[in-house]
């Protein structure tokens, strides 16, 4: 194959190519040195720089598997094996809820590129590990693993050393790994639906799987994509970006057709942790312009050791093809430049725009070069996708940053709770709740807050539930109060104050969809705010004004379907409905929404806008 970019490289570019081969040679030599020798010199370095091996970050770093990591937090993990349709053997990890805490719901989490399930459990603070928080709330938690990573290197017919074993890309993840793992979990738990959460490439795999497998949409209630990768714009480094876009197959020349970066584990056990972490930071800065300023040095010691797990070179080539075409497309076997100009066919793209029927929440960092949110939203359904932008945060910050409990986990929990309770809000029991609350002069919006700040969020300490959307200006962008926790009393501001501040809150709303316009609410004479207000020392009787979530949940067969048509109402008050209607009617539309809405009637379009506004206000904790 002719190398098409050879005339574009500078003298420095050739030095980079030479260094790649030199690194492979040095790593091969170091791999021959016994591990005890490295341990001996490592202990000398640790003693000289006064490193405490008893700290939680050092213990996490030294844990060989997820079992030891979870054991540090008194959580047990089970291994289960999944046989895919193409005969790979995958390991999925299960954290079952403690007896008496089960809520009957199942969550499936999937990791990103060059990772494994370890990445979900290596935060030094227990309450910042999403699986542990879900476990404490009574969810049954499952964590999947891609074929080829350290937990899934088995095949019925191919050895891990063969090229055939490593002949897979994102296509195989979408066709087999994701659907087969989800179906296994559903069969094991004997439930009809589960909740999916993906990080980075894990989100992309789920997008692809849901678009290719129509039946899979009926098995997932809602999907949260954290730092979702679909069509990255570019790489920060010019040399790497040139390689990726000119000829993705060049990766085969550097690394062969088996494992990508096979020497990474050798360097990890050879280099001192602080030096290794510094090299990771340099690499991330060069390739993606990530500064990792939101991840503490102590946290890096724990999590950077879990950053790499084996995968195929072909999967990296697939990402480079996507980077070059700027389309979330399937793998092209022959991708050299000359073939792309002369081929008589088009490489198919994943039909994510038309085939996904699941409510989706996108949580992305404002400084993440790998996430192009505008392109992503154009490739996803227009009416069931909501997004949260986390300012001043990058890709890895969203799972390992020091504010993940505030900025990510709280959003995940509220999104799950919102859709879980939509059905309950439509039941006849609402009238009972309204009549009970009306005796104490509470408004509809206050009743909604009292109902939805229930036991699901009580398990998290109050100081972790403050949602700050821009940490550089916390006083200006604080969009949430501390939610109620056991023993605390919810306090509400007068309705006039809440509406008066709504302009500023909505302008900073991280979930505003389709460039929505905001109109101020006109105060009327019939709004008696003082009558509706609850004083700071006024106590609301728990037995009557607080209606438990369980009291309003109908039998499953009576709950409406919300996936196909997100037009249900979550409030039961004419004043609140009129306000939401006014906001929705003034919401602007982008071209993509207009194209989608051309197939819908006006009433459905209006109700979809109202639904987006309500979820936006609920997730951002607007009063």
XYZ file of C-alpha atoms in Angstrom:
623
model
C 0.000 0.000 0.000
C 1.325 3.438 -0.903
C 1.673 5.722 2.108
C -0.368 8.798 1.077
C 0.936 11.247 3.682
C 4.660 10.678 3.191
C 5.148 14.013 1.456
C 3.402 15.933 4.228
C 5.626 14.917 7.138
C 8.346 17.118 8.536
C 11.706 15.988 9.884
C 10.261 15.988 13.420
C 7.429 13.722 12.315
C 9.882 11.027 11.256
C 11.531 11.249 14.662
C 8.168 10.433 16.234
C 7.852 7.326 14.067
C 11.361 6.278 15.073
C 10.577 6.787 18.761
C 7.536 4.512 18.502
C 9.704 1.612 17.374
C 12.406 2.494 19.911
C 9.814 2.413 22.714
C 8.710 -1.043 21.625
C 12.300 -2.284 21.678
C 13.032 -0.888 25.151
C 9.760 -2.244 26.541
C 10.563 -5.690 25.178
C 13.904 -5.670 26.992
C 12.358 -4.471 30.254
C 9.734 -7.200 30.054
C 12.498 -9.759 30.523
C 13.489 -8.330 33.926
C 11.807 -10.162 36.862
C 9.182 -8.227 38.791
C 10.927 -8.642 42.215
C 13.790 -6.484 40.958
C 11.386 -3.666 40.119
C 9.689 -4.072 43.491
C 13.041 -3.784 45.295
C 14.029 -0.531 43.602
C 10.479 0.763 43.959
C 10.574 0.261 47.725
C 13.827 2.237 47.919
C 12.260 5.128 46.000
C 9.130 5.039 48.167
C 11.255 5.198 51.318
C 13.364 8.067 50.002
C 10.345 10.214 49.082
C 8.306 9.192 52.157
C 5.377 7.561 50.342
C 2.812 5.940 52.627
C 1.706 2.591 51.229
C -1.174 2.452 53.710
C -3.182 5.288 52.130
C -6.378 4.462 50.293
C -4.967 5.624 46.952
C -1.940 3.362 47.276
C -4.124 0.442 48.306
C -6.394 0.977 45.308
C -3.413 1.212 43.013
C -2.033 -2.094 44.241
C -5.334 -3.963 43.934
C -4.994 -6.452 41.059
C -8.727 -6.868 40.377
C -12.054 -5.220 41.030
C -12.724 -7.683 43.857
C -9.929 -6.282 46.023
C -10.885 -2.717 45.100
C -14.489 -3.162 46.217
C -13.403 -5.056 49.328
C -11.655 -1.888 50.522
C -15.138 -0.355 50.758
C -16.759 -3.485 52.252
C -18.556 -4.385 49.033
C -18.521 -7.867 47.528
C -18.508 -8.522 43.784
C -19.600 -11.583 41.832
C -18.195 -12.769 38.496
C -20.535 -14.001 35.774
C -19.577 -15.256 32.321
C -21.423 -14.262 29.154
C -21.021 -16.210 25.932
C -21.561 -13.955 22.934
C -23.147 -15.105 19.705
C -19.705 -15.155 18.075
C -18.274 -17.276 20.932
C -16.303 -14.742 22.981
C -16.469 -15.213 26.751
C -17.071 -11.946 28.593
C -16.925 -11.333 32.332
C -19.594 -9.145 33.894
C -19.413 -8.060 37.529
C -22.423 -7.947 39.809
C -22.909 -5.978 43.020
C -26.138 -7.202 44.523
C -28.104 -5.001 46.927
C -28.029 -5.713 50.615
C -31.008 -7.650 52.005
C -33.834 -5.302 52.854
C -32.580 -2.451 50.641
C -33.642 -3.750 47.216
C -35.724 -1.406 45.080
C -36.214 -3.934 42.273
C -34.282 -1.938 39.655
C -31.190 -3.036 37.726
C -28.414 -0.796 36.369
C -25.856 -1.842 33.760
C -22.637 0.190 33.415
C -20.090 -0.041 30.608
C -16.559 1.357 30.489
C -14.691 3.305 27.813
C -11.854 2.731 25.362
C -8.711 1.014 26.712
C -10.518 0.427 30.007
C -12.300 -2.252 32.013
C -14.855 -2.284 34.825
C -12.159 -1.177 37.307
C -12.616 2.455 36.239
C -15.996 2.681 37.975
C -14.622 1.800 41.427
C -11.301 3.602 41.899
C -12.391 6.898 43.459
C -10.813 7.245 46.886
C -14.065 8.679 48.273
C -16.684 5.945 48.473
C -19.583 8.294 47.662
C -17.944 9.366 44.407
C -18.027 5.866 42.921
C -21.279 5.648 40.976
C -21.747 1.860 41.415
C -21.405 2.177 45.193
C -23.947 5.003 45.389
C -26.421 3.005 43.303
C -25.750 -0.030 45.492
C -26.485 1.970 48.646
C -29.787 3.089 47.116
C -30.922 -0.487 46.568
C -30.093 -0.951 42.889
C -28.673 -4.179 41.557
C -25.503 -3.042 39.796
C -23.821 -4.815 36.896
C -20.589 -3.738 35.192
C -19.755 -5.055 31.746
C -16.444 -5.668 29.999
C -15.489 -5.570 26.332
C -13.948 -8.525 24.602
C -10.179 -8.328 24.801
C -9.781 -6.448 28.074
C -8.177 -8.035 31.118
C -11.417 -9.679 32.273
C -12.535 -10.972 28.856
C -9.633 -12.639 27.057
C -11.278 -15.955 26.232
C -12.817 -17.449 23.106
C -14.171 -20.917 22.470
C -12.021 -21.461 19.385
C -9.341 -18.733 19.144
C -6.358 -18.221 21.445
C -5.623 -14.677 22.672
C -2.302 -14.762 20.821
C -3.928 -15.261 17.420
C -4.842 -12.478 15.012
C -8.360 -13.879 14.700
C -9.045 -13.249 18.376
C -8.228 -9.536 17.997
C -10.163 -9.073 14.759
C -12.898 -6.862 16.210
C -13.966 -3.225 16.193
C -16.852 -1.122 17.494
C -19.132 -3.103 15.175
C -18.627 -6.280 17.204
C -19.106 -4.384 20.464
C -22.469 -3.165 19.150
C -23.613 -6.382 17.465
C -22.626 -8.771 20.252
C -21.019 -7.503 23.469
C -23.617 -4.922 24.539
C -26.840 -6.773 23.580
C -25.613 -10.172 24.781
C -24.488 -8.728 28.127
C -27.778 -6.870 28.634
C -29.828 -9.943 27.746
C -27.792 -12.044 30.186
C -28.416 -9.563 33.003
C -32.140 -9.388 32.252
C -32.451 -13.172 32.221
C -30.464 -13.529 35.430
C -32.418 -10.862 37.306
C -35.784 -11.874 35.841
C -36.726 -8.298 34.957
C -38.056 -6.828 31.728
C -35.995 -3.624 31.612
C -32.853 -2.127 33.056
C -31.071 1.225 33.158
C -27.929 1.690 31.050
C -25.018 3.987 31.900
C -22.021 4.312 29.612
C -18.757 6.215 29.803
C -16.941 7.494 26.699
C -16.721 4.643 24.166
C -19.130 2.671 26.341
C -21.748 5.274 25.426
C -20.857 5.000 21.738
C -21.210 1.222 21.882
C -24.652 1.584 23.407
C -25.724 4.178 20.841
C -24.648 1.788 18.100
C -26.265 -1.243 19.739
C -29.597 0.514 20.298
C -29.632 1.732 16.703
C -28.954 -1.731 15.258
C -31.127 -3.803 17.580
C -34.714 -2.589 17.686
C -35.722 -5.122 20.336
C -32.971 -3.856 22.622
C -34.818 -0.526 22.871
C -37.673 -2.333 24.592
C -35.307 -3.747 27.220
C -33.788 -0.437 28.380
C -35.876 2.075 30.322
C -33.444 4.987 30.063
C -29.820 5.628 29.155
C -27.253 7.993 30.683
C -24.176 8.752 28.570
C -21.260 10.219 30.560
C -18.596 11.967 28.449
C -20.177 10.383 25.355
C -17.905 9.900 22.360
C -19.451 9.614 18.915
C -17.775 11.880 16.355
C -14.702 13.627 17.822
C -13.651 16.740 15.926
C -9.916 16.186 15.933
C -6.861 15.359 17.990
C -5.044 18.253 19.592
C -1.627 17.241 18.275
C -1.105 18.030 14.591
C 1.066 14.983 13.914
C -1.335 12.528 15.516
C -4.284 14.186 13.816
C -2.553 13.934 10.430
C -1.850 10.240 10.933
C -5.396 9.532 12.068
C -7.130 11.320 9.215
C -4.808 10.507 6.325
C -4.563 6.740 6.708
C -6.032 5.035 9.787
C -4.601 1.678 8.665
C -1.145 3.063 9.423
C -1.784 1.886 12.991
C -1.289 -1.679 11.755
C 2.217 -0.679 10.646
C 3.077 0.582 14.131
C 1.362 -1.990 16.349
C 0.476 -4.998 14.202
C -2.996 -6.552 14.222
C -3.269 -7.747 17.795
C -3.100 -5.634 20.964
C -2.739 -1.869 20.942
C 0.059 -0.583 23.215
C 1.106 -4.011 24.513
C 4.032 -2.462 26.390
C 1.834 -0.224 28.562
C 1.656 -2.723 31.422
C 5.435 -3.125 31.327
C 5.994 0.605 31.723
C 3.393 0.737 34.477
C 5.228 -1.793 36.628
C 8.642 -0.356 35.735
C 8.189 3.355 36.340
C 7.511 4.912 39.729
C 3.814 5.880 40.139
C 4.438 9.624 40.301
C 6.555 9.542 37.157
C 4.058 7.264 35.429
C 1.215 9.641 36.279
C 3.197 12.567 34.928
C 3.751 10.736 31.645
C 0.015 10.031 31.401
C -0.725 13.722 31.943
C 1.771 14.690 29.245
C 0.267 12.208 26.803
C -3.266 13.423 27.484
C -2.141 17.032 27.086
C -0.474 16.328 23.734
C -3.284 14.246 22.225
C -6.407 15.838 23.717
C -5.297 19.045 25.477
C -6.522 17.659 28.801
C -5.007 19.354 31.836
C -6.684 17.072 34.436
C -6.794 19.955 36.894
C -9.989 18.610 38.487
C -8.357 15.299 39.421
C -6.245 15.458 42.570
C -2.720 14.046 42.713
C -3.838 11.443 45.229
C -6.697 10.390 42.974
C -4.346 10.042 40.005
C -2.250 7.543 41.953
C -5.324 5.345 42.350
C -7.020 5.730 38.990
C -4.199 6.123 36.451
C -3.052 2.616 37.298
C -6.492 1.424 36.098
C -6.518 3.563 32.964
C -5.193 0.944 30.575
C -6.660 -2.411 29.649
C -5.998 -4.313 26.449
C -8.038 -3.929 23.278
C -7.533 -4.475 19.560
C -5.623 -2.273 17.151
C -8.619 -2.606 14.831
C -10.871 -0.768 17.298
C -8.436 2.177 17.301
C -8.361 2.118 13.502
C -12.155 2.265 13.567
C -12.063 5.427 15.690
C -9.563 7.007 13.305
C -11.922 6.236 10.421
C -14.717 8.010 12.294
C -12.377 10.908 13.023
C -11.540 11.228 9.327
C -15.091 10.940 7.982
C -16.745 12.862 10.849
C -19.531 10.272 10.727
C -20.453 7.623 13.272
C -19.983 4.886 10.698
C -19.266 1.186 10.688
C -15.810 -0.235 10.095
C -14.393 -0.099 6.566
C -12.062 -3.002 5.848
C -10.129 -1.182 3.113
C -9.723 2.414 4.195
C -6.707 3.746 2.331
C -7.098 7.119 0.658
C -7.251 5.759 -2.894
C -10.036 3.326 -2.021
C -12.064 6.062 -0.354
C -11.948 8.079 -3.580
C -12.791 5.250 -5.977
C -15.064 2.863 -4.066
C -18.526 2.448 -5.649
C -20.298 2.299 -2.271
C -20.855 4.259 0.916
C -19.756 3.069 4.327
C -22.973 2.638 6.361
C -23.480 4.807 9.416
C -25.181 3.690 12.601
C -28.858 4.792 12.365
C -28.858 6.492 15.743
C -31.142 9.328 14.644
C -34.118 7.189 13.676
C -33.863 3.872 15.526
C -33.296 4.825 19.166
C -36.460 5.093 21.268
C -35.004 5.536 24.754
C -34.877 8.677 26.937
C -31.224 9.761 26.924
C -29.241 12.056 29.204
C -25.895 13.357 27.910
C -23.430 14.595 30.541
C -20.356 16.163 28.959
C -17.465 18.402 29.936
C -17.227 21.890 28.537
C -13.492 21.447 27.848
C -13.710 17.947 26.381
C -12.169 17.835 22.909
C -13.630 14.386 22.231
C -17.260 15.486 22.549
C -18.884 17.528 19.782
C -22.282 18.013 21.381
C -23.880 19.759 18.396
C -23.013 16.967 15.991
C -24.022 14.364 18.555
C -27.469 15.871 19.106
C -28.005 16.040 15.350
C -27.357 12.297 15.226
C -29.779 11.467 18.053
C -33.580 11.663 18.339
C -34.824 15.228 18.670
C -37.495 14.683 21.312
C -35.988 12.361 23.915
C -32.416 13.622 24.393
C -31.400 15.933 27.236
C -27.924 17.251 27.930
C -25.949 18.638 30.872
C -22.814 20.652 30.253
C -20.267 20.602 33.075
C -18.167 23.715 32.633
C -14.400 23.664 33.136
C -14.332 19.867 33.040
C -12.720 17.404 30.649
C -13.257 13.780 29.695
C -11.822 11.879 32.661
C -12.957 14.522 35.147
C -16.521 13.224 34.914
C -15.675 9.900 36.580
C -12.511 10.726 38.536
C -12.846 14.434 39.306
C -13.172 15.716 42.847
C -16.714 16.985 42.184
C -18.255 13.960 40.466
C -20.765 13.457 43.275
C -22.033 17.010 42.840
C -21.876 17.404 39.074
C -22.478 13.907 37.717
C -23.906 11.399 40.187
C -26.647 13.732 41.422
C -27.759 14.371 37.821
C -27.819 10.654 37.083
C -29.996 9.939 40.110
C -32.443 12.738 39.384
C -32.798 11.696 35.737
C -33.579 8.134 36.786
C -36.024 9.325 39.423
C -37.792 11.703 37.036
C -38.686 9.016 34.527
C -39.421 6.420 37.178
C -42.049 8.714 38.692
C -43.744 9.998 35.538
C -46.208 7.118 35.564
C -47.060 7.707 39.200
C -47.922 11.347 38.526
C -50.740 10.327 36.195
C -52.545 8.021 38.598
C -55.843 8.636 40.347
C -53.921 8.800 43.602
C -52.786 12.276 42.577
C -56.126 13.666 43.639
C -55.576 12.202 47.096
C -52.138 13.766 47.267
C -53.437 17.127 46.053
C -56.272 17.226 48.558
C -53.932 16.293 51.391
C -51.369 18.931 50.435
C -53.990 21.622 49.866
C -54.957 21.471 53.531
C -51.566 22.972 54.358
C -51.583 25.638 51.598
C -48.825 24.137 49.469
C -48.572 24.915 45.758
C -48.266 22.362 42.989
C -44.600 23.061 42.431
C -43.871 22.724 46.133
C -45.790 19.452 46.287
C -43.696 18.163 43.403
C -40.502 19.087 45.246
C -41.639 17.402 48.436
C -42.571 14.256 46.565
C -39.476 14.012 44.396
C -36.933 14.732 47.134
C -37.744 11.403 48.712
C -35.760 8.439 49.814
C -33.894 7.971 46.504
C -31.643 10.952 47.202
C -31.629 10.720 50.984
C -28.796 8.191 50.967
C -26.334 10.853 49.788
C -25.109 13.428 52.297
C -26.665 16.865 51.926
C -23.370 18.551 51.139
C -22.904 16.370 48.060
C -26.269 17.279 46.530
C -25.495 20.909 45.777
C -25.314 21.134 42.013
C -22.784 23.744 40.887
C -22.564 24.146 37.140
C -19.518 26.414 37.070
C -17.055 25.949 39.901
C -15.124 29.082 39.024
C -18.159 31.197 40.005
C -20.106 29.159 42.549
C -22.090 32.079 43.915
C -23.395 33.072 40.490
C -24.193 29.646 39.160
C -25.545 27.759 42.120
C -28.719 26.206 40.730
C -29.818 23.948 43.566
C -30.563 23.927 47.232
C -29.512 21.161 49.526
C -32.122 18.461 49.099
C -33.809 16.906 52.082
C -31.948 14.184 53.913
C -33.055 12.081 56.888
C -33.752 14.419 59.773
C -33.663 17.613 57.699
C -36.662 19.819 56.887
C -37.330 21.167 53.379
C -37.723 24.939 53.321
C -39.205 26.800 50.398
C -38.896 30.451 49.351
C -42.002 32.472 48.454
C -43.337 31.884 44.975
C -42.704 35.482 43.921
C -39.009 35.202 44.811
C -38.694 31.952 42.941
C -40.283 33.356 39.814
C -38.301 36.549 40.070
C -35.053 34.572 40.058
C -36.150 32.152 37.370
C -34.759 34.341 34.578
C -31.205 33.979 35.845
C -31.586 30.312 36.673
C -32.932 29.378 33.272
C -30.256 31.310 31.420
C -27.638 29.165 33.171
C -29.670 25.995 32.781
C -27.286 23.210 31.627
C -30.181 21.265 30.140
C -31.665 23.870 27.796
C -32.409 22.102 24.528
C -32.463 23.525 21.015
C -31.470 27.078 22.009
C -34.720 27.674 23.888
C -35.806 31.277 24.380
C -36.888 32.507 27.781
C -39.811 34.819 28.476
C -40.379 36.355 31.897
C -43.505 35.371 33.768
C -45.950 38.220 34.203
C -47.140 38.528 37.759
C -50.912 38.660 38.155
C -53.040 40.131 40.869
C -54.425 36.750 41.728
C -51.055 35.337 42.754
C -51.113 35.439 46.515
C -47.510 34.573 47.185
C -47.544 35.157 50.884
C -50.422 32.777 51.381
C -48.523 30.083 49.542
C -45.246 30.610 51.344
C -43.968 28.305 54.046
C -42.089 30.059 56.776
C -38.570 28.990 57.715
C -39.716 27.640 61.071
C -43.035 26.216 59.918
C -43.156 22.446 60.068
C -45.018 20.361 57.518
C -46.617 17.265 59.065
C -44.872 14.259 57.542
C -47.900 12.049 57.851
C -50.069 14.177 55.588
C -48.099 16.549 53.351
C -45.342 14.125 52.434
C -46.730 11.314 50.352
C -44.288 8.469 49.840
C -43.257 7.462 46.354
C -44.504 3.939 46.961
C -48.033 5.223 47.636
C -48.327 6.681 44.142
C -46.846 3.893 42.046
C -49.440 1.941 40.114
C -49.195 -1.677 39.034
C -46.851 -2.048 36.087
C -49.646 -2.833 33.631
C -51.334 0.502 34.461
C -48.270 2.659 33.930
C -48.191 4.439 30.551
C -45.504 3.932 27.952
C -43.203 6.971 27.907
C -40.420 5.920 25.575
C -42.169 6.520 22.275
C -44.077 9.651 23.262
C -42.618 11.879 25.949
C -45.719 14.000 26.340
C -46.949 13.060 29.796
C -47.463 15.786 32.371
C -45.734 15.666 35.720
C -47.797 18.396 37.396
C -51.483 18.704 38.129
C -52.172 22.397 38.455
C -53.627 24.792 35.885
C -51.423 27.697 36.947
C -48.229 25.645 36.580
C -49.398 24.159 33.269
C -50.109 27.622 31.863
C -46.656 28.786 32.894
C -44.933 25.785 31.295
C -47.084 26.184 28.179
C -45.999 29.799 27.829
C -42.345 28.851 28.147
C -42.709 25.990 25.681
C -44.540 28.103 23.104
C -41.665 30.589 23.075
C -38.960 27.917 22.795
C -36.969 28.254 19.611
C -36.345 25.391 17.227
C -33.159 24.511 15.436
C -33.159 23.007 11.957
C -32.931 19.453 13.254
C -35.927 19.838 15.522
C -37.930 21.443 12.731
C -37.165 18.506 10.457
C -38.257 16.068 13.124
C -41.349 18.051 14.053
C -42.535 18.124 10.454
C -43.791 14.583 11.038
C -45.677 15.430 14.266
C -48.922 17.234 14.997
C -48.837 20.576 16.800
C -50.171 19.179 20.064
C -47.431 16.535 20.270
C -44.748 19.108 19.413
C -46.007 21.409 22.141
C -46.195 18.644 24.741
C -42.667 17.488 23.908
C -41.374 21.000 24.542
C -43.228 21.164 27.849
C -41.738 17.826 28.863
C -38.211 19.025 28.067
C -38.722 22.187 30.104
C -39.974 20.239 33.109
C -37.120 17.771 33.064
C -34.683 20.641 32.569
C -36.041 22.464 35.599
C -36.119 19.286 37.666
C -32.536 18.266 36.892
C -31.179 21.744 37.494
C -33.194 21.993 40.735
C -35.023 25.128 39.669
C -37.703 25.944 42.240
